[in-house]
PDB file of C-alpha atoms in Angstrom:
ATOM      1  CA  UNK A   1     -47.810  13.460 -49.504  1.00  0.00           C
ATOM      2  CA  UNK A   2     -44.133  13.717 -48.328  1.00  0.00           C
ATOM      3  CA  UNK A   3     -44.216  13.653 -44.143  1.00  0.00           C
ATOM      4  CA  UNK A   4     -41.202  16.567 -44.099  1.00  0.00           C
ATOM      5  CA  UNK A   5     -42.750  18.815 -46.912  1.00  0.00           C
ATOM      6  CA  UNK A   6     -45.822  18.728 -44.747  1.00  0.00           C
ATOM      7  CA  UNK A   7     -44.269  19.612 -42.082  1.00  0.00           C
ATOM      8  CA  UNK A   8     -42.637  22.474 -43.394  1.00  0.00           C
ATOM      9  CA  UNK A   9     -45.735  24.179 -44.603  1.00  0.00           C
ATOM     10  CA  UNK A  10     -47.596  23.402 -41.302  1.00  0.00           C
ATOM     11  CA  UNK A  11     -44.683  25.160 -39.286  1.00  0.00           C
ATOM     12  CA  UNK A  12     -44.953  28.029 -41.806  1.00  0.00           C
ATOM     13  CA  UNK A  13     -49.056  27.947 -41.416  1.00  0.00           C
ATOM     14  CA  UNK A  14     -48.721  27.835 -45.008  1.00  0.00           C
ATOM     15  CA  UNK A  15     -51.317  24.464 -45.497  1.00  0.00           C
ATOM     16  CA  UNK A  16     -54.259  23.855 -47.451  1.00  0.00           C
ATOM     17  CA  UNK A  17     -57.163  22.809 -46.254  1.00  0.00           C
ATOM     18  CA  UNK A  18     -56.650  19.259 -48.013  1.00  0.00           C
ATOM     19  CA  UNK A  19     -52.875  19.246 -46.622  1.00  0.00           C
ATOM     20  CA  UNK A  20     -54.417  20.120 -43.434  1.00  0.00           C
ATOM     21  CA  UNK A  21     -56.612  17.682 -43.649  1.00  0.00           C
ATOM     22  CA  UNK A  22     -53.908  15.342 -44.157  1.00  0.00           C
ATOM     23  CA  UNK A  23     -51.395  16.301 -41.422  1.00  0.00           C
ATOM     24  CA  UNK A  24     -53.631  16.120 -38.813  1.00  0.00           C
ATOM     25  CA  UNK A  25     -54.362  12.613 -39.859  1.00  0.00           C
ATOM     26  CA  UNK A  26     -50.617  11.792 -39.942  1.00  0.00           C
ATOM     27  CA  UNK A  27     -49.319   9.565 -37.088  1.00  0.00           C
ATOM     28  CA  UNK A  28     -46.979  12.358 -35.942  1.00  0.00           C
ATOM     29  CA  UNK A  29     -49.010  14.985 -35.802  1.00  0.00           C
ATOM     30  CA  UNK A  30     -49.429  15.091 -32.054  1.00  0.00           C
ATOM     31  CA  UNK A  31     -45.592  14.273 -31.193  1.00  0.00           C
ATOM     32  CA  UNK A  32     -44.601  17.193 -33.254  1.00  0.00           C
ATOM     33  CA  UNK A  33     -47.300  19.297 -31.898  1.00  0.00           C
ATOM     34  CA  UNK A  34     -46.616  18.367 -28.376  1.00  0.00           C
ATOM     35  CA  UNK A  35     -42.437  19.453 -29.138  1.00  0.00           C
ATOM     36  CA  UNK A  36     -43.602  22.871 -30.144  1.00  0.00           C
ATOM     37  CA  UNK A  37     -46.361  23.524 -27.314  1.00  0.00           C
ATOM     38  CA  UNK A  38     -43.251  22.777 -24.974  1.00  0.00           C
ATOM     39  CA  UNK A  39     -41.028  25.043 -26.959  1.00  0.00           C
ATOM     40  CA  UNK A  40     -43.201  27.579 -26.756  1.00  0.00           C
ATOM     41  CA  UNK A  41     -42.700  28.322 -22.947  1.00  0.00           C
ATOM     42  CA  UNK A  42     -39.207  29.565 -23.816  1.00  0.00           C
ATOM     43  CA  UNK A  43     -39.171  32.824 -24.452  1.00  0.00           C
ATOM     44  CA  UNK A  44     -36.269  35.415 -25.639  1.00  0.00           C
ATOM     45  CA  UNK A  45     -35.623  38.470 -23.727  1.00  0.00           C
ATOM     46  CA  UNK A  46     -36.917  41.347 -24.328  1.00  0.00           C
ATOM     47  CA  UNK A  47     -33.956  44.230 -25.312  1.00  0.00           C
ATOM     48  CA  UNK A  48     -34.582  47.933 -26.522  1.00  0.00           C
ATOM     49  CA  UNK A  49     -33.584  48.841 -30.136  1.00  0.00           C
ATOM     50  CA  UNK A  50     -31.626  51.766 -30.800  1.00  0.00           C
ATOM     51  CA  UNK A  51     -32.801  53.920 -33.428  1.00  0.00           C
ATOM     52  CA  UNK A  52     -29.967  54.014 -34.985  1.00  0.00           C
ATOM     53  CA  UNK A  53     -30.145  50.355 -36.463  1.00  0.00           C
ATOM     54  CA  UNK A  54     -33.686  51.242 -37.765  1.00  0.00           C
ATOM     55  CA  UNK A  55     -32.463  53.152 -40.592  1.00  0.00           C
ATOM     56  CA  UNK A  56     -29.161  51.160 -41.057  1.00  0.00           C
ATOM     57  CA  UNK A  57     -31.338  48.131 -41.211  1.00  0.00           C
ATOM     58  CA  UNK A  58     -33.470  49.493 -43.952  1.00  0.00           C
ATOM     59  CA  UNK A  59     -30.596  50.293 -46.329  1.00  0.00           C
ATOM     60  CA  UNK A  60     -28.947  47.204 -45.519  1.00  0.00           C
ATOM     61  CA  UNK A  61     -32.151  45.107 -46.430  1.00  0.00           C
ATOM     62  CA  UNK A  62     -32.766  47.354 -49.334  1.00  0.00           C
ATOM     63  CA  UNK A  63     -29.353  46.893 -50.974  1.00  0.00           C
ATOM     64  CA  UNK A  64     -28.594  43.416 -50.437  1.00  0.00           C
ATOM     65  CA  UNK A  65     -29.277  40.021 -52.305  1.00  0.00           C
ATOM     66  CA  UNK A  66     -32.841  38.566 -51.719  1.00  0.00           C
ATOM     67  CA  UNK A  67     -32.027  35.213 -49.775  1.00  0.00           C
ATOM     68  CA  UNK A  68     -35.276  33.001 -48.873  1.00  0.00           C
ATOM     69  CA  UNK A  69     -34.666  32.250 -45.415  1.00  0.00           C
ATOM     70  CA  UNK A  70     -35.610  28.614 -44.321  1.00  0.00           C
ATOM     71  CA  UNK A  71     -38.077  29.598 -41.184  1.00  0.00           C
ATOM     72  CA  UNK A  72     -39.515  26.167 -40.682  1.00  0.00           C
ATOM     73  CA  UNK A  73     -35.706  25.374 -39.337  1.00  0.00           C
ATOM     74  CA  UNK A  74     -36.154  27.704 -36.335  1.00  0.00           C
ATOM     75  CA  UNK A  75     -38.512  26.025 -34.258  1.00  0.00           C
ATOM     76  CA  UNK A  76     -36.636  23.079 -34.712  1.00  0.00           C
ATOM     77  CA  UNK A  77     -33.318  24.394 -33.602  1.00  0.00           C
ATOM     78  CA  UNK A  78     -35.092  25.572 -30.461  1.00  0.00           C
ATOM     79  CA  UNK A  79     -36.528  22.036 -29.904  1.00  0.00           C
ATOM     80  CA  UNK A  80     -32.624  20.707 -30.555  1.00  0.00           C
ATOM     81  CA  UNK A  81     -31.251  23.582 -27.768  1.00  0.00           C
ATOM     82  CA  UNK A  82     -34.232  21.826 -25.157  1.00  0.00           C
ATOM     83  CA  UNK A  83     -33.396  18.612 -25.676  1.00  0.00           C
ATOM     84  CA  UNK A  84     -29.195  18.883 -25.331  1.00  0.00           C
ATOM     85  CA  UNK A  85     -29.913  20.851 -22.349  1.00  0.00           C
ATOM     86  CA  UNK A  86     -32.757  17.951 -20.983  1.00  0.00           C
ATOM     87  CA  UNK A  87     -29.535  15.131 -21.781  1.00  0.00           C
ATOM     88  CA  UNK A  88     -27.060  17.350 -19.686  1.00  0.00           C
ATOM     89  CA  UNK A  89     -29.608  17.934 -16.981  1.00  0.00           C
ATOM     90  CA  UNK A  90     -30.152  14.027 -16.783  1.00  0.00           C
ATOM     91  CA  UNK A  91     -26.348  13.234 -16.391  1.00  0.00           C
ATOM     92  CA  UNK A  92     -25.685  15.909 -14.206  1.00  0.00           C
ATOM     93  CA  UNK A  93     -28.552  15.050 -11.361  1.00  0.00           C
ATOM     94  CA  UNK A  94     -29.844  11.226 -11.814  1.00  0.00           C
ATOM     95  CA  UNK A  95     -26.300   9.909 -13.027  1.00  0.00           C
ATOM     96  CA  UNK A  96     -24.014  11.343 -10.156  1.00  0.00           C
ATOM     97  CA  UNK A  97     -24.912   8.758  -7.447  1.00  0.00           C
ATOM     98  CA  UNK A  98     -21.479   7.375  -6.565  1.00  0.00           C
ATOM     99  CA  UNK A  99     -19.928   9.424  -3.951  1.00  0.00           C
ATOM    100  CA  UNK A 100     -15.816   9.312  -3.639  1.00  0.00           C
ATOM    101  CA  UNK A 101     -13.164  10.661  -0.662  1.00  0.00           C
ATOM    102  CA  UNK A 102      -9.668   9.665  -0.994  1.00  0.00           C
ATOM    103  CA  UNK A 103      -6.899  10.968   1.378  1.00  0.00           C
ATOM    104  CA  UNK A 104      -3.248  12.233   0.410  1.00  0.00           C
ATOM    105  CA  UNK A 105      -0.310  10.837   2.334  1.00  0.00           C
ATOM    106  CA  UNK A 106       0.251  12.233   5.847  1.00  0.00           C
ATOM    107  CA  UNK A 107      -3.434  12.249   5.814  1.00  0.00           C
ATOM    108  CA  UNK A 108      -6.686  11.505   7.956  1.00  0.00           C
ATOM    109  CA  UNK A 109     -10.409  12.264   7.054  1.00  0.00           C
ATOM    110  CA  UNK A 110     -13.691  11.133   8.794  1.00  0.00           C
ATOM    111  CA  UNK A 111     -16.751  10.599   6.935  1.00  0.00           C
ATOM    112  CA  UNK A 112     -20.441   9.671   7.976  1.00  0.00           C
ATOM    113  CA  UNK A 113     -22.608   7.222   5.709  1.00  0.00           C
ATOM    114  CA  UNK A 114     -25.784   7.606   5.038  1.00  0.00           C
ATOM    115  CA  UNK A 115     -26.888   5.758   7.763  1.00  0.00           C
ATOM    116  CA  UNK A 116     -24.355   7.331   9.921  1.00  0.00           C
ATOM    117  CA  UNK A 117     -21.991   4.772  10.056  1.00  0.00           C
ATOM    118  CA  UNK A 118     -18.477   6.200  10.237  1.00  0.00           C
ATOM    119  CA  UNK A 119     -15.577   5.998   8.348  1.00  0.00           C
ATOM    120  CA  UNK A 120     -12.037   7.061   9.538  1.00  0.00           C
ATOM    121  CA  UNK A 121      -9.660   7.114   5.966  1.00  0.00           C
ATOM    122  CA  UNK A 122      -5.978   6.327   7.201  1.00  0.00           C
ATOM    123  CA  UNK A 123      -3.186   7.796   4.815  1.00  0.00           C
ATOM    124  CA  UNK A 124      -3.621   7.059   0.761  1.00  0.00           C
ATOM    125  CA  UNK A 125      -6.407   5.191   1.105  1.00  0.00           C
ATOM    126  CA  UNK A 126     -10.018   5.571  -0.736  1.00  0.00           C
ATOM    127  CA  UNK A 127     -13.595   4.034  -0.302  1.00  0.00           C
ATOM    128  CA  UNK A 128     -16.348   4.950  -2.926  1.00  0.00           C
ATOM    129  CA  UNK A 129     -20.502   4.037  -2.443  1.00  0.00           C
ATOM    130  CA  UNK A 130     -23.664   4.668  -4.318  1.00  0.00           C
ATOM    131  CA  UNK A 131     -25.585   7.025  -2.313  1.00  0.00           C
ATOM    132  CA  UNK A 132     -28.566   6.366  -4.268  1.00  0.00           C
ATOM    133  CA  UNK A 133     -28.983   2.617  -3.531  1.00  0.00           C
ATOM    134  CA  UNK A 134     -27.150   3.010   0.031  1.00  0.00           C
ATOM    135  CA  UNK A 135     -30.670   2.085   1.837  1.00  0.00           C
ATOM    136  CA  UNK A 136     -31.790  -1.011   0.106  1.00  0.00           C
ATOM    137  CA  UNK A 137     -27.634  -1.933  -0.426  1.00  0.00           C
ATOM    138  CA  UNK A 138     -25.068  -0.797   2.520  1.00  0.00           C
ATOM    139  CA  UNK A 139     -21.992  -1.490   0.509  1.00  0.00           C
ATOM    140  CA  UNK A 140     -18.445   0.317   0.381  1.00  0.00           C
ATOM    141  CA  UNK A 141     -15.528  -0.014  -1.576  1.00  0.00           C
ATOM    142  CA  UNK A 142     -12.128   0.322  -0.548  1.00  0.00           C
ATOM    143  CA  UNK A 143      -8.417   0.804  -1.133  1.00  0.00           C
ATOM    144  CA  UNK A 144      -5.725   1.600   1.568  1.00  0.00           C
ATOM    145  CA  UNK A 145      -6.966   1.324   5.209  1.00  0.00           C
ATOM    146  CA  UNK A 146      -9.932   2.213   7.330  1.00  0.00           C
ATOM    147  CA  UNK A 147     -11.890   2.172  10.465  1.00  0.00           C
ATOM    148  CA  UNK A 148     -15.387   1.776  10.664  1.00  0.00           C
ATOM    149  CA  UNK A 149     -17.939   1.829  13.281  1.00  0.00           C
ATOM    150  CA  UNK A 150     -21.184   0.388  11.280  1.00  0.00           C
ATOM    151  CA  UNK A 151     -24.917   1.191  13.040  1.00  0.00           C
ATOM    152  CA  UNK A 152     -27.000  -1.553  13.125  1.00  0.00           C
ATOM    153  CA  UNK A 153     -29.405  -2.184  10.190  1.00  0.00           C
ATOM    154  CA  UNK A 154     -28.743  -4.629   7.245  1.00  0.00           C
ATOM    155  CA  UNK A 155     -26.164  -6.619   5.781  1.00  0.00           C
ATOM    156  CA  UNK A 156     -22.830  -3.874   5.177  1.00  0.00           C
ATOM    157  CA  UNK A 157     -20.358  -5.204   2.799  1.00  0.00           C
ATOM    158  CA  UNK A 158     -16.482  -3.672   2.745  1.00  0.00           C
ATOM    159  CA  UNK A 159     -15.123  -4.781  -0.568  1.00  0.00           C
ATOM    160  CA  UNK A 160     -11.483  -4.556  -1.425  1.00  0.00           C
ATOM    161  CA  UNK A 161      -9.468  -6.246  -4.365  1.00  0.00           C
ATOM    162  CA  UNK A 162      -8.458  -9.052  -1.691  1.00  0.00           C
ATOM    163  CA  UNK A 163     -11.483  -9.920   0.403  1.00  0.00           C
ATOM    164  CA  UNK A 164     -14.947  -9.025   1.669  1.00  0.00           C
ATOM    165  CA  UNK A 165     -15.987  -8.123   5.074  1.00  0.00           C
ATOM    166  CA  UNK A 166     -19.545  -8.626   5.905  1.00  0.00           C
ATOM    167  CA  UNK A 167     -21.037  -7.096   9.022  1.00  0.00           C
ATOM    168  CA  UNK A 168     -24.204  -5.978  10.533  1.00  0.00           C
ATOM    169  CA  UNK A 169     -23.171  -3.140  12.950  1.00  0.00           C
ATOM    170  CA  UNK A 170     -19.891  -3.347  14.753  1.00  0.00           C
ATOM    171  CA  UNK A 171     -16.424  -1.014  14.838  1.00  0.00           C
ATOM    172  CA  UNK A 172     -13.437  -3.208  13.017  1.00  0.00           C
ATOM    173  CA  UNK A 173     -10.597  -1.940  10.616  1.00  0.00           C
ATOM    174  CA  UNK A 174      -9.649  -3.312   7.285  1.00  0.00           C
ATOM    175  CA  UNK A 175      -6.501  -2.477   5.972  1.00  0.00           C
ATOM    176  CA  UNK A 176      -5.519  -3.819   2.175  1.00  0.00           C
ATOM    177  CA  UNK A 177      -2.442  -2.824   0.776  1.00  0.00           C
ATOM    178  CA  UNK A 178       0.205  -4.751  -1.926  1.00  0.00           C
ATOM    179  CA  UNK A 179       0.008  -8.476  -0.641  1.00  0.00           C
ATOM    180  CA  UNK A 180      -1.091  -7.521   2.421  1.00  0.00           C
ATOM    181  CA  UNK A 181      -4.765  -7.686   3.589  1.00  0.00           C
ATOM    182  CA  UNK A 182      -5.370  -7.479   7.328  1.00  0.00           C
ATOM    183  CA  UNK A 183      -9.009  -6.829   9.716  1.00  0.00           C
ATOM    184  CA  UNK A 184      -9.544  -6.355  13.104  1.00  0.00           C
ATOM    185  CA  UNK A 185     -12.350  -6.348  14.951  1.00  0.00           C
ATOM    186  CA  UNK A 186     -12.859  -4.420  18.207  1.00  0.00           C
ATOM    187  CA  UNK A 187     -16.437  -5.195  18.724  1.00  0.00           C
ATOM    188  CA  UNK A 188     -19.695  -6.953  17.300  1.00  0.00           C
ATOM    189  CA  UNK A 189     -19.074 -10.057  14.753  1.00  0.00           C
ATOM    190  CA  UNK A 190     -17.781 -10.279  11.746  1.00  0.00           C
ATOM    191  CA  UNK A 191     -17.239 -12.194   8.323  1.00  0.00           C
ATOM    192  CA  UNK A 192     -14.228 -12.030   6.126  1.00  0.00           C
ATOM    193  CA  UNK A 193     -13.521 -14.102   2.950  1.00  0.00           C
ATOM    194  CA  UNK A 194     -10.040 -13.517   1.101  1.00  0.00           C
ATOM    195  CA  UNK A 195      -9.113 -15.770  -1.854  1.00  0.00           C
ATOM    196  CA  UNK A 196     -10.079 -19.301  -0.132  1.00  0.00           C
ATOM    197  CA  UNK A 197     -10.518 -18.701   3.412  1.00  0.00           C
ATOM    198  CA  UNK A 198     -13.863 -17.558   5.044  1.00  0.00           C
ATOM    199  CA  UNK A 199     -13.779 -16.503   8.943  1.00  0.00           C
ATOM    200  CA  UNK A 200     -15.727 -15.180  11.482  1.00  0.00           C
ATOM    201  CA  UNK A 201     -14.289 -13.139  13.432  1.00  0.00           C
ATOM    202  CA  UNK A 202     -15.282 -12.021  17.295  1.00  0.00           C
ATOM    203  CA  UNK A 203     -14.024  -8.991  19.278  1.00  0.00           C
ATOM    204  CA  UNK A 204     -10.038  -8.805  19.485  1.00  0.00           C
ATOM    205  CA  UNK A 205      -9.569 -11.497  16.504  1.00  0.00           C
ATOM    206  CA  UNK A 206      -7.309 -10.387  13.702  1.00  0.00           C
ATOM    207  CA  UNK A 207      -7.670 -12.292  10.418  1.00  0.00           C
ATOM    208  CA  UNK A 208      -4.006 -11.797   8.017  1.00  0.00           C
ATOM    209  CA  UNK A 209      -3.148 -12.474   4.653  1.00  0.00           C
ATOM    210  CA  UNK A 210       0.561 -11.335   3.779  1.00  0.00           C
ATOM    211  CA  UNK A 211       2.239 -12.630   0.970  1.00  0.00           C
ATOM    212  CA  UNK A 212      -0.359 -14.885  -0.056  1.00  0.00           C
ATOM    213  CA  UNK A 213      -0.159 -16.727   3.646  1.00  0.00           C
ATOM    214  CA  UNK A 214      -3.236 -16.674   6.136  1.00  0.00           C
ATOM    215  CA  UNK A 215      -2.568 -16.077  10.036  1.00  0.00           C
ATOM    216  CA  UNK A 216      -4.809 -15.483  12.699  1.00  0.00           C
ATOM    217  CA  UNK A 217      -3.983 -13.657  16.022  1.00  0.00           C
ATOM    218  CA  UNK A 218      -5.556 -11.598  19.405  1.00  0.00           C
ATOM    219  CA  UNK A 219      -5.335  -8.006  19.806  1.00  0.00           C
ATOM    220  CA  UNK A 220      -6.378  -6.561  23.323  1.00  0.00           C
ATOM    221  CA  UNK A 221      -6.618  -2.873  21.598  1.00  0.00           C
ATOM    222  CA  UNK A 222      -9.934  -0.749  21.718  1.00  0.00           C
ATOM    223  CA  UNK A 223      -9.533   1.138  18.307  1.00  0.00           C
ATOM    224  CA  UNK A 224      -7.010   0.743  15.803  1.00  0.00           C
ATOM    225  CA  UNK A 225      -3.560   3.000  17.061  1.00  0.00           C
ATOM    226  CA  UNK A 226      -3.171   5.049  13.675  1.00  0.00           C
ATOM    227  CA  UNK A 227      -6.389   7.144  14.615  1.00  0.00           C
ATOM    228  CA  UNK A 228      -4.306   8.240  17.833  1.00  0.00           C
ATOM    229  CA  UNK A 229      -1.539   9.263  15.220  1.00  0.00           C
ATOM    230  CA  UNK A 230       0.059   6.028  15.479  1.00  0.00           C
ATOM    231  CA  UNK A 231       0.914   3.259  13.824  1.00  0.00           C
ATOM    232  CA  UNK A 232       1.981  -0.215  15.641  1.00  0.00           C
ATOM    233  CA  UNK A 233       3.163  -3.564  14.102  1.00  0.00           C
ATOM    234  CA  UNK A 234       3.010  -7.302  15.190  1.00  0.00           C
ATOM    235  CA  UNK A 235       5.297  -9.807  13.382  1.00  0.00           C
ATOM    236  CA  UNK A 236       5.144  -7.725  10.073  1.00  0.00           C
ATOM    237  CA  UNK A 237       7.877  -7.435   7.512  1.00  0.00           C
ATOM    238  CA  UNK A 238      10.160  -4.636   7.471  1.00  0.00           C
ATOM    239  CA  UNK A 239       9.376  -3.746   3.845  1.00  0.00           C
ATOM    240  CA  UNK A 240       5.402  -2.788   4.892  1.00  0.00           C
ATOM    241  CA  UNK A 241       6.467  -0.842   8.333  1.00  0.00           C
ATOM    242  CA  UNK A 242       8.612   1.527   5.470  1.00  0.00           C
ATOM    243  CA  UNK A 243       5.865   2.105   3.147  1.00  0.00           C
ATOM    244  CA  UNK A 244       3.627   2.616   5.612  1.00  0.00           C
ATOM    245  CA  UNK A 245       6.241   5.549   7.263  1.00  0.00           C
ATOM    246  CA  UNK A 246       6.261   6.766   3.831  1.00  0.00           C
ATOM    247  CA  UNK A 247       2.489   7.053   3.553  1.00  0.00           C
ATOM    248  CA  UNK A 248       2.567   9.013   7.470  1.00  0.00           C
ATOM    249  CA  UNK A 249       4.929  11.079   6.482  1.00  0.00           C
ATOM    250  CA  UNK A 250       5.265  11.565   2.708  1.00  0.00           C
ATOM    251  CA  UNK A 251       8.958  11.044   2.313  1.00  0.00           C
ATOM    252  CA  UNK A 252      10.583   8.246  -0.380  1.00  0.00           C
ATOM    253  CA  UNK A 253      12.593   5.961   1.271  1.00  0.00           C
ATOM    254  CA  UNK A 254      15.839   4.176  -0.345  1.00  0.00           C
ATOM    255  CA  UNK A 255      17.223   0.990   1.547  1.00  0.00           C
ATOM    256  CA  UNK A 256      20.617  -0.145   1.302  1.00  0.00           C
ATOM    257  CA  UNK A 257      21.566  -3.400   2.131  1.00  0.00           C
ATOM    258  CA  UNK A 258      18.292  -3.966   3.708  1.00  0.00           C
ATOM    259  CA  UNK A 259      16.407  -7.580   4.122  1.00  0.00           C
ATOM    260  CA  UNK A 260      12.540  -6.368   3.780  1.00  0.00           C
ATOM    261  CA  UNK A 261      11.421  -9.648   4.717  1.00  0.00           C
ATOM    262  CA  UNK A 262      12.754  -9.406   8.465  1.00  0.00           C
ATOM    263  CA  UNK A 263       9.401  -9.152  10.829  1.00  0.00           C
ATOM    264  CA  UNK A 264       9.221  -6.169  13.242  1.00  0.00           C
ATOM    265  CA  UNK A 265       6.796  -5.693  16.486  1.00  0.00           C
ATOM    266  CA  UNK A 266       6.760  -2.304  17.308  1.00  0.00           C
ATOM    267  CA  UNK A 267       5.098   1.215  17.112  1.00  0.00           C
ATOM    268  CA  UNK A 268       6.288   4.931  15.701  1.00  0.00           C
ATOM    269  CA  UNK A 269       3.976   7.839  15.995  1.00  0.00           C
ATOM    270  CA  UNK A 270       3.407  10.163  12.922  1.00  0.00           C
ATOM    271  CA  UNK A 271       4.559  13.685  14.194  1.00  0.00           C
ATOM    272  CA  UNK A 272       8.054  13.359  14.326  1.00  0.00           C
ATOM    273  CA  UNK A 273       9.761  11.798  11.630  1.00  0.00           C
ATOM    274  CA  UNK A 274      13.098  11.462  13.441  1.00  0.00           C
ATOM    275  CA  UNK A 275      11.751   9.771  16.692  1.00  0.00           C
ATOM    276  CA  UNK A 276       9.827   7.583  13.793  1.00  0.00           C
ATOM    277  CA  UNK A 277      12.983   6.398  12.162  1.00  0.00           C
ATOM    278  CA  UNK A 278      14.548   5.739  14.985  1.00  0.00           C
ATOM    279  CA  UNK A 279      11.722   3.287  16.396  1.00  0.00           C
ATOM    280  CA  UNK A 280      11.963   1.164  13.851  1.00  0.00           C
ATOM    281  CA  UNK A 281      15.628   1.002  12.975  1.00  0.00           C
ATOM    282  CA  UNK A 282      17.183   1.024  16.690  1.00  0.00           C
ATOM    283  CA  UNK A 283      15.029  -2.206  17.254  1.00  0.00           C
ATOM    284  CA  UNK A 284      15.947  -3.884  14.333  1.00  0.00           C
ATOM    285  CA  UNK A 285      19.934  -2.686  14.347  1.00  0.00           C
ATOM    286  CA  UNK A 286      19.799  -0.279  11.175  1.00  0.00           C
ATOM    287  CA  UNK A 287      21.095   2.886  10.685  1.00  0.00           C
ATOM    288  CA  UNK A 288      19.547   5.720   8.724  1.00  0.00           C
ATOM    289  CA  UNK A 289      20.410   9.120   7.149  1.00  0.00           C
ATOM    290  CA  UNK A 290      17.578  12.157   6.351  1.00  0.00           C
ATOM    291  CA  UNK A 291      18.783  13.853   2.930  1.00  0.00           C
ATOM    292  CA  UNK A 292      16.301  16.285   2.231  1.00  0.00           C
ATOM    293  CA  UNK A 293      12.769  16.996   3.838  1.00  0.00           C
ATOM    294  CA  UNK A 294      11.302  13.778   1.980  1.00  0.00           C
ATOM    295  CA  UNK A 295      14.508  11.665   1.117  1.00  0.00           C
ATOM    296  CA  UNK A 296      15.615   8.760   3.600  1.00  0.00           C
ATOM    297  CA  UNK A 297      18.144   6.500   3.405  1.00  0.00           C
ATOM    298  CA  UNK A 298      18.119   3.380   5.504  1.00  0.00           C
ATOM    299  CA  UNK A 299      20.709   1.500   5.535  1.00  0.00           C
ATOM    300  CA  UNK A 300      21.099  -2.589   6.770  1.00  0.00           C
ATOM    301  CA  UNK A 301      23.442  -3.636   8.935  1.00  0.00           C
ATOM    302  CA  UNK A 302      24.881  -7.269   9.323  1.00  0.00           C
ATOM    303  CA  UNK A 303      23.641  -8.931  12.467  1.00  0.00           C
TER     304      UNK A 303
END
């Protein structure tokens, strides 16, 4: 006999015993059983009736058209309604594992890791991790600049679009930007590899790639300076010092005349925009002009 014409009757309790007989015999008797036993725990509500619709109902049902209505497709509609709501309660709780904080410019945030390691987000700058696997896999992705201070446990993996840092549990700062890609470590040990050069790096060793050129150096500092609000520069190009006082202090910046490739040492602190400018351009023999609240010009000067 025909599976769905079966199954209409049996949803109608309209079988014979010899259909009966048959449908319970049927391979899918006891899936499509088990759907309605577990529809059957949803119930409507309950809601008075006003008289009123007694009588119009009975006049109504008296006057218009006979229509056959096609009961068997209730049930099934109610067996539809659990299952879109079982897919959207699947994507909403097991599928929304990866856990993302990004920071505007002129921006800090601190965040703690599952395994309280800490993160300190410099301005623009993202890191994303799967919460869910963050025990068996202590991995973090990121864009822009951070400070982290790792707890000891197993292998923790920064990954950025120009290198990997591996460490076990130390404090260091990564810092990837356009053609720049730059870590420090302040304490502990740990292992960087950027396009073809894997180091390992000790307390106050600073690994560099600028421009596609590796350099290593010494730093004597504690912490990084931009979690104290400021933000210090050794032998870097004039062109990253800019963005990075656009990023403090989210203002655009125009140069005139200006060679970005020029290297400045030096520090600017990110609460005063004019006592910013001028650290960097008195040094390096540039003038500048403030236009609006966010528009700068800088201009070069011959030297």
């Amino acid at each position: 006999m025909d599976k769905d014409y079966l199954l209409k009757k049996w949803l109608n309790d309209e079988l014979s015993d010899t259909e009966k007989e048959a449908f319970l015999q049927s391979d899918d008797y006891s899936f499509y059983k088990d759907i309605i036993d577990n529809a059957n725990h949803f119930k409507a509500s309950n809601f008075s009736k006003a008289e009123d619709f007694e009588t119009f109902n009975a006049k109504y049902q008296s006057q218009k058209p006979k229509v056959k209505k096609l009961k068997w497709l209730n049930p099934l509609l109610r067996v539809a309604s659990i299952v879109v709501i079982g897919f959207a309660l699947y994507f909403t709780i097991f599928q929304e594992t990866t856990i993302e904080i990004q920071t505007l410019a002129h921006e800090q945030t601190t965040i703690e890791l599952p395994d309280a390691s800490i993160v300190t987000l410099n301005a623009k700058s993202q890191v994303s991790y799967d919460k869910k696997a963050w025990s068996k896999h202590r991995e973090i992705k990121l864009a822009g600049e951070a400070f982290f201070i790792v707890s000891k446990g197993n292998t923790f993996d920064v990954i950025t679009k120009d290198g990997k840092v591996t460490v076990l549990g130390t404090q260091f700062n990564v810092k990837q930007r356009d053609n720049y890609f730059e870590v420090k470590c302040f304490e502990g040990v740990v292992k960087v590899t950027s396009q073809s050069v894997t180091k390992t790096l000790n307390a106050g060793d600073t690994y560099r790639f600028l421009d596609s050129e590796f350099s290593e150096s010494k730093t004597i500092l504690k912490e990084p300076q931009w979690t104290k609000n400021k933000s210090s520069f050794e032998s870097v190009p004039l062109k990253e010092v800019i963005a990075e006082l656009e990023r403090q202090y989210d203002i655009k910046i125009t140069t005139k005349q200006l060679d970005g490739s020029r290297l400045f040492t030096g520090v600017f602190t990110h609460n005063n925009l004019e006592n910013a400018l001028m650290s960097v351009s008195q040094p390096m023999n540039l003038t500048y002009e403030i236009n609006t609240a966010n528009q700068v010009v800088i201009h070069g000067n011959k030297r």
